[in-house]
Amino acid sequence: MKCAKKLERKKKQNLKTNNMQKTIKKKIGRETHTFIIEGENLYEVVMESQKLSFNDVEKCGSCGSDNLILNARLAQKKYKYVEIKCVACRASVVFGSTQENPDVFYLRKNDNKQLAWQAFNPAEING
Ligand SMILES: [Zn+2]
C-alpha cells in the first residue's frame, strides 16, 4: 500500500513540468539559506514560497549570539521537528506547521508575538 502511494506520487511529479523557479533567501544567524521554489506558473511558485512562512532570524532570543544553526530532529521516533538552535547557549525556537497544510512552516511565537525561544533544558534530555 505504502509503496503504491509513493509510486503514484512519483508519477505525478514526473508528469508535472515546472517552468518557473523562484529563489528565496532566509538568513539564520550568520548563514544565508537559499531555497529554490518551483512551480508551473506564478501562482504555484508564490503559493510554494508561502510555505516558508518565516522571516530572517539574526540573533538568539536568549543570549543574543548570531551563531545559529538550522537543526532537524525526530522525537520519540515519530515527531519531526525543525528548529533554529543557538550554538552558544543551546536555546532553540521550533518551527510549527499549520493544521490545514503540514508543509507550511512558521516559527512559533509566544503570547507577546515574539519568537518563542526556549532556553536549553538538560532535564528534558535526561527524561
Ligand atoms: Zn543563545
Coordinates of N, CA and C and ligand atoms in Angstrom, one line a residue:
M1 N 0.8 -1.2 0.0 CA 0.0 0.0 0.0 C 0.9 1.3 0.0
K2 N 1.8 1.3 0.9 CA 2.7 2.4 1.0 C 3.5 2.7 -0.2
C3 N 4.0 1.6 -0.8 CA 4.8 1.7 -2.0 C 4.0 2.2 -3.2
A4 N 2.8 1.7 -3.3 CA 1.9 2.1 -4.4 C 1.7 3.6 -4.4
K5 N 1.5 4.1 -3.2 CA 1.2 5.5 -3.0 C 2.4 6.3 -3.4
K6 N 3.6 5.9 -3.0 CA 4.8 6.6 -3.3 C 5.0 6.6 -4.8
L7 N 4.7 5.5 -5.4 CA 4.9 5.4 -6.9 C 4.0 6.4 -7.6
E8 N 2.8 6.4 -7.1 CA 1.8 7.3 -7.7 C 2.3 8.8 -7.6
R9 N 2.8 9.1 -6.5 CA 3.2 10.5 -6.3 C 4.4 10.8 -7.2
K10 N 5.3 9.8 -7.4 CA 6.4 9.9 -8.2 C 6.0 10.2 -9.7
K11 N 5.0 9.4 -10.1 CA 4.5 9.5 -11.4 C 3.9 11.0 -11.7
K12 N 3.2 11.4 -10.7 CA 2.6 12.8 -10.8 C 3.7 13.8 -10.9
Q13 N 4.8 13.6 -10.1 CA 5.9 14.6 -10.2 C 6.5 14.6 -11.6
N14 N 6.6 13.4 -12.2 CA 7.3 13.4 -13.5 C 6.4 14.0 -14.6
L15 N 5.1 13.9 -14.4 CA 4.2 14.5 -15.4 C 4.3 16.0 -15.4
K16 N 4.5 16.5 -14.2 CA 4.4 17.9 -14.0 C 5.7 18.6 -14.6
T17 N 5.5 19.6 -15.4 CA 6.7 20.3 -15.8 C 6.7 21.6 -15.0
N18 N 7.8 21.8 -14.3 CA 7.9 23.0 -13.6 C 8.7 24.0 -14.4
N19 N 8.0 25.0 -14.8 CA 8.6 26.0 -15.7 C 9.2 27.2 -15.0
M20 N 8.7 27.4 -13.8 CA 9.2 28.6 -13.1 C 9.9 28.3 -11.8
Q21 N 10.9 29.1 -11.5 CA 11.7 29.0 -10.3 C 11.8 30.3 -9.6
K22 N 11.8 30.2 -8.3 CA 12.0 31.4 -7.5 C 13.0 31.1 -6.4
T23 N 13.9 32.0 -6.2 CA 14.9 31.8 -5.2 C 14.5 32.6 -4.0
I24 N 14.5 31.9 -2.8 CA 14.3 32.6 -1.6 C 15.4 32.5 -0.7
K25 N 15.8 33.6 -0.1 CA 16.9 33.5 0.9 C 16.4 33.8 2.3
K26 N 16.8 33.0 3.2 CA 16.4 33.2 4.6 C 17.7 33.3 5.4
K27 N 17.9 34.4 6.1 CA 19.1 34.5 6.9 C 18.8 34.0 8.3
I28 N 19.6 33.0 8.7 CA 19.5 32.4 10.1 C 20.9 32.6 10.7
G29 N 20.9 33.5 11.7 CA 22.2 33.9 12.3 C 23.2 34.4 11.2
R30 N 24.4 33.9 11.1 CA 25.3 34.4 10.1 C 25.1 33.7 8.7
E31 N 24.4 32.6 8.7 CA 24.2 31.9 7.5 C 23.0 32.3 6.7
T32 N 23.2 32.3 5.4 CA 22.0 32.5 4.5 C 21.7 31.2 3.8
H33 N 20.5 30.8 4.0 CA 20.0 29.6 3.4 C 19.2 29.9 2.1
T34 N 19.5 29.3 1.0 CA 18.9 29.5 -0.2 C 17.9 28.4 -0.6
F35 N 16.7 28.8 -0.9 CA 15.7 27.8 -1.2 C 15.2 28.0 -2.6
I36 N 15.2 27.0 -3.5 CA 14.7 27.1 -4.8 C 13.3 26.6 -4.8
I37 N 12.4 27.4 -5.2 CA 11.0 27.1 -5.3 C 10.6 26.9 -6.7
E38 N 9.9 25.8 -7.0 CA 9.5 25.5 -8.4 C 8.0 25.4 -8.5
G39 N 7.5 25.8 -9.7 CA 6.1 25.7 -10.0 C 5.8 25.8 -11.4
E40 N 4.6 25.5 -11.8 CA 4.2 25.6 -13.2 C 3.9 27.0 -13.7
N41 N 3.5 27.8 -12.7 CA 3.2 29.2 -13.1 C 3.4 30.1 -11.9
L42 N 3.1 31.4 -12.0 CA 3.4 32.3 -11.0 C 2.6 32.0 -9.7
Y43 N 1.4 31.6 -9.9 CA 0.5 31.3 -8.7 C 1.2 30.2 -7.9
E44 N 1.5 29.1 -8.6 CA 2.1 28.0 -7.9 C 3.4 28.3 -7.2
V45 N 4.3 29.1 -7.9 CA 5.5 29.5 -7.3 C 5.3 30.3 -6.0
V46 N 4.4 31.2 -6.1 CA 4.2 32.1 -4.9 C 3.5 31.3 -3.8
M47 N 2.6 30.4 -4.2 CA 2.0 29.5 -3.2 C 3.0 28.7 -2.5
E48 N 3.9 28.1 -3.3 CA 5.0 27.3 -2.7 C 5.9 28.2 -1.8
S49 N 6.2 29.4 -2.2 CA 7.1 30.2 -1.4 C 6.5 30.6 -0.1
Q50 N 5.1 30.6 0.0 CA 4.5 31.0 1.2 C 4.6 29.8 2.2
K51 N 5.0 28.7 1.8 CA 5.2 27.6 2.8 C 6.3 27.9 3.7
L52 N 7.2 28.7 3.3 CA 8.3 29.1 4.2 C 7.8 30.4 4.8
S53 N 7.0 30.3 5.8 CA 6.3 31.4 6.4 C 7.0 31.9 7.6
F54 N 8.3 32.4 7.4 CA 9.0 33.0 8.5 C 10.0 34.0 8.0
N55 N 10.4 34.8 8.8 CA 11.4 35.9 8.5 C 12.8 35.5 8.9
D56 N 13.7 36.4 8.5 CA 15.1 36.1 8.9 C 15.2 36.2 10.4
V57 N 16.1 35.4 10.9 CA 16.4 35.4 12.4 C 17.8 35.7 12.6
E58 N 18.1 36.9 13.0 CA 19.5 37.3 13.1 C 20.2 36.9 14.4
K59 N 19.5 36.9 15.5 CA 20.2 36.6 16.7 C 19.3 35.7 17.6
C60 N 20.0 35.0 18.5 CA 19.4 34.2 19.5 C 18.6 35.1 20.5
G61 N 17.3 34.7 20.7 CA 16.5 35.4 21.6 C 16.8 35.3 23.0
S62 N 17.7 34.4 23.3 CA 18.1 34.1 24.7 C 19.4 34.9 25.1
C63 N 20.4 34.7 24.3 CA 21.8 35.3 24.6 C 22.2 36.3 23.6
G64 N 21.6 36.4 22.5 CA 21.9 37.5 21.5 C 23.0 37.0 20.5
S65 N 23.5 35.8 20.6 CA 24.6 35.3 19.7 C 24.0 35.2 18.3
D66 N 24.9 35.4 17.3 CA 24.4 35.1 15.9 C 24.9 33.8 15.4
N67 N 25.4 33.0 16.3 CA 25.9 31.6 16.0 C 24.7 30.6 16.0
L68 N 23.9 30.7 15.0 CA 22.7 29.9 14.9 C 22.7 28.9 13.8
I69 N 22.1 27.7 14.1 CA 22.1 26.7 13.0 C 20.6 26.2 12.8
L70 N 20.4 25.7 11.7 CA 19.1 25.0 11.4 C 19.3 23.6 11.8
N71 N 18.4 23.0 12.6 CA 18.5 21.7 13.1 C 17.2 20.9 12.9
A72 N 17.3 19.7 12.5 CA 16.1 18.9 12.3 C 16.3 17.6 13.2
R73 N 15.2 17.2 13.9 CA 15.3 16.0 14.7 C 14.0 15.3 14.8
L74 N 14.1 14.0 15.1 CA 13.0 13.2 15.2 C 12.8 12.8 16.7
A75 N 11.7 13.2 17.3 CA 11.5 13.0 18.7 C 10.5 11.8 18.9
Q76 N 10.8 11.0 19.8 CA 10.0 9.8 20.1 C 9.8 9.0 18.9
K77 N 10.7 9.0 18.0 CA 10.7 8.2 16.7 C 9.5 8.6 15.8
K78 N 8.7 9.6 16.1 CA 7.6 9.9 15.2 C 7.4 11.4 15.0
Y79 N 7.8 12.3 15.9 CA 7.6 13.7 15.7 C 8.8 14.4 15.0
K80 N 8.5 14.9 13.9 CA 9.6 15.6 13.1 C 9.6 17.1 13.5
Y81 N 10.8 17.5 14.0 CA 10.9 18.9 14.4 C 12.0 19.6 13.5
V82 N 11.8 20.8 13.2 CA 12.8 21.6 12.6 C 12.9 22.8 13.6
E83 N 14.1 23.2 13.9 CA 14.3 24.3 14.9 C 15.5 25.1 14.5
I84 N 15.5 26.3 15.0 CA 16.7 27.1 15.0 C 17.4 27.0 16.3
K85 N 18.7 26.6 16.3 CA 19.3 26.4 17.5 C 20.5 27.3 17.7
C86 N 20.7 27.8 18.9 CA 21.8 28.7 19.2 C 23.0 27.8 19.6
V87 N 24.1 27.9 18.9 CA 25.3 27.1 19.3 C 25.9 27.6 20.6
A88 N 25.8 28.9 20.9 CA 26.4 29.4 22.1 C 25.7 29.0 23.4
C89 N 24.4 29.1 23.4 CA 23.7 28.8 24.7 C 22.7 27.6 24.6
R90 N 22.6 27.1 23.4 CA 21.7 25.9 23.1 C 20.2 26.2 23.2
A91 N 19.9 27.4 23.3 CA 18.4 27.7 23.3 C 17.9 27.4 21.8
S92 N 16.6 27.2 21.7 CA 16.1 26.9 20.4 C 14.7 27.5 20.2
V93 N 14.3 27.7 19.0 CA 13.0 28.1 18.6 C 12.5 27.1 17.6
V94 N 11.3 26.6 17.8 CA 10.9 25.5 17.0 C 9.9 26.0 15.9
F95 N 10.0 25.3 14.7 CA 9.1 25.6 13.6 C 7.8 24.8 13.9
G96 N 6.7 25.5 13.7 CA 5.4 24.8 13.7 C 4.9 24.6 12.3
S97 N 4.0 23.8 12.1 CA 3.3 23.7 10.8 C 1.8 23.8 11.0
T98 N 1.1 24.4 10.0 CA -0.3 24.6 10.1 C -1.1 23.3 10.0
Q99 N -2.2 23.2 10.7 CA -3.0 22.0 10.6 C -3.6 21.8 9.2
E100 N -4.0 22.9 8.5 CA -4.5 22.7 7.2 C -3.5 22.2 6.2
N101 N -2.3 22.6 6.4 CA -1.2 22.2 5.5 C 0.1 21.9 6.2
P102 N 0.4 20.7 6.4 CA 1.7 20.4 7.2 C 2.9 20.8 6.5
D103 N 2.8 21.3 5.2 CA 4.0 21.7 4.5 C 4.3 23.2 4.7
V104 N 3.4 23.9 5.4 CA 3.6 25.3 5.7 C 4.3 25.4 7.1
F105 N 5.4 26.0 7.1 CA 6.2 26.1 8.3 C 6.3 27.6 8.7
Y106 N 6.1 27.8 10.0 CA 6.3 29.1 10.6 C 7.0 29.0 11.9
L107 N 7.6 30.0 12.4 CA 8.3 30.0 13.7 C 7.4 30.2 14.8
R108 N 7.4 29.4 15.8 CA 6.5 29.5 16.9 C 6.7 30.9 17.7
K109 N 5.6 31.5 18.1 CA 5.7 32.7 18.8 C 5.0 32.6 20.1
N110 N 5.4 33.4 21.1 CA 4.7 33.4 22.4 C 3.6 34.4 22.4
D111 N 2.9 34.6 23.5 CA 1.8 35.4 23.6 C 2.0 36.9 23.3
N112 N 3.3 37.3 23.4 CA 3.7 38.6 23.1 C 4.1 38.8 21.7
K113 N 3.8 37.8 20.9 CA 4.1 37.8 19.4 C 5.6 37.9 19.2
Q114 N 6.4 37.5 20.1 CA 7.8 37.4 20.0 C 8.2 35.9 19.7
L115 N 9.3 35.7 19.0 CA 9.7 34.3 18.7 C 9.8 33.6 20.0
A116 N 9.3 32.4 20.0 CA 9.2 31.6 21.3 C 10.5 30.8 21.5
W117 N 11.6 31.6 21.8 CA 12.9 31.0 22.2 C 12.7 30.2 23.5
Q118 N 13.3 29.0 23.5 CA 13.3 28.3 24.7 C 14.7 28.0 25.2
A119 N 15.0 28.3 26.4 CA 16.3 28.1 26.9 C 16.6 26.6 27.0
F120 N 17.9 26.2 26.8 CA 18.2 24.8 26.9 C 17.9 24.2 28.3
N121 N 17.2 23.1 28.2 CA 16.8 22.5 29.5 C 17.4 21.0 29.5
P122 N 18.5 20.8 30.3 CA 19.1 19.5 30.3 C 18.1 18.4 30.8
A123 N 17.2 18.8 31.7 CA 16.2 17.9 32.2 C 15.4 17.2 31.2
E124 N 15.1 17.9 30.1 CA 14.3 17.4 29.0 C 15.0 16.2 28.3
I125 N 16.3 16.3 28.2 CA 17.0 15.3 27.5 C 17.2 14.1 28.4
N126 N 17.4 14.3 29.7 CA 17.6 13.2 30.6 C 16.3 12.4 30.8
G127 N 15.2 13.0 30.5 CA 14.0 12.2 30.6 C 12.9 13.1 31.2
Ligands
ZN1 ZN 21.9 31.8 22.6

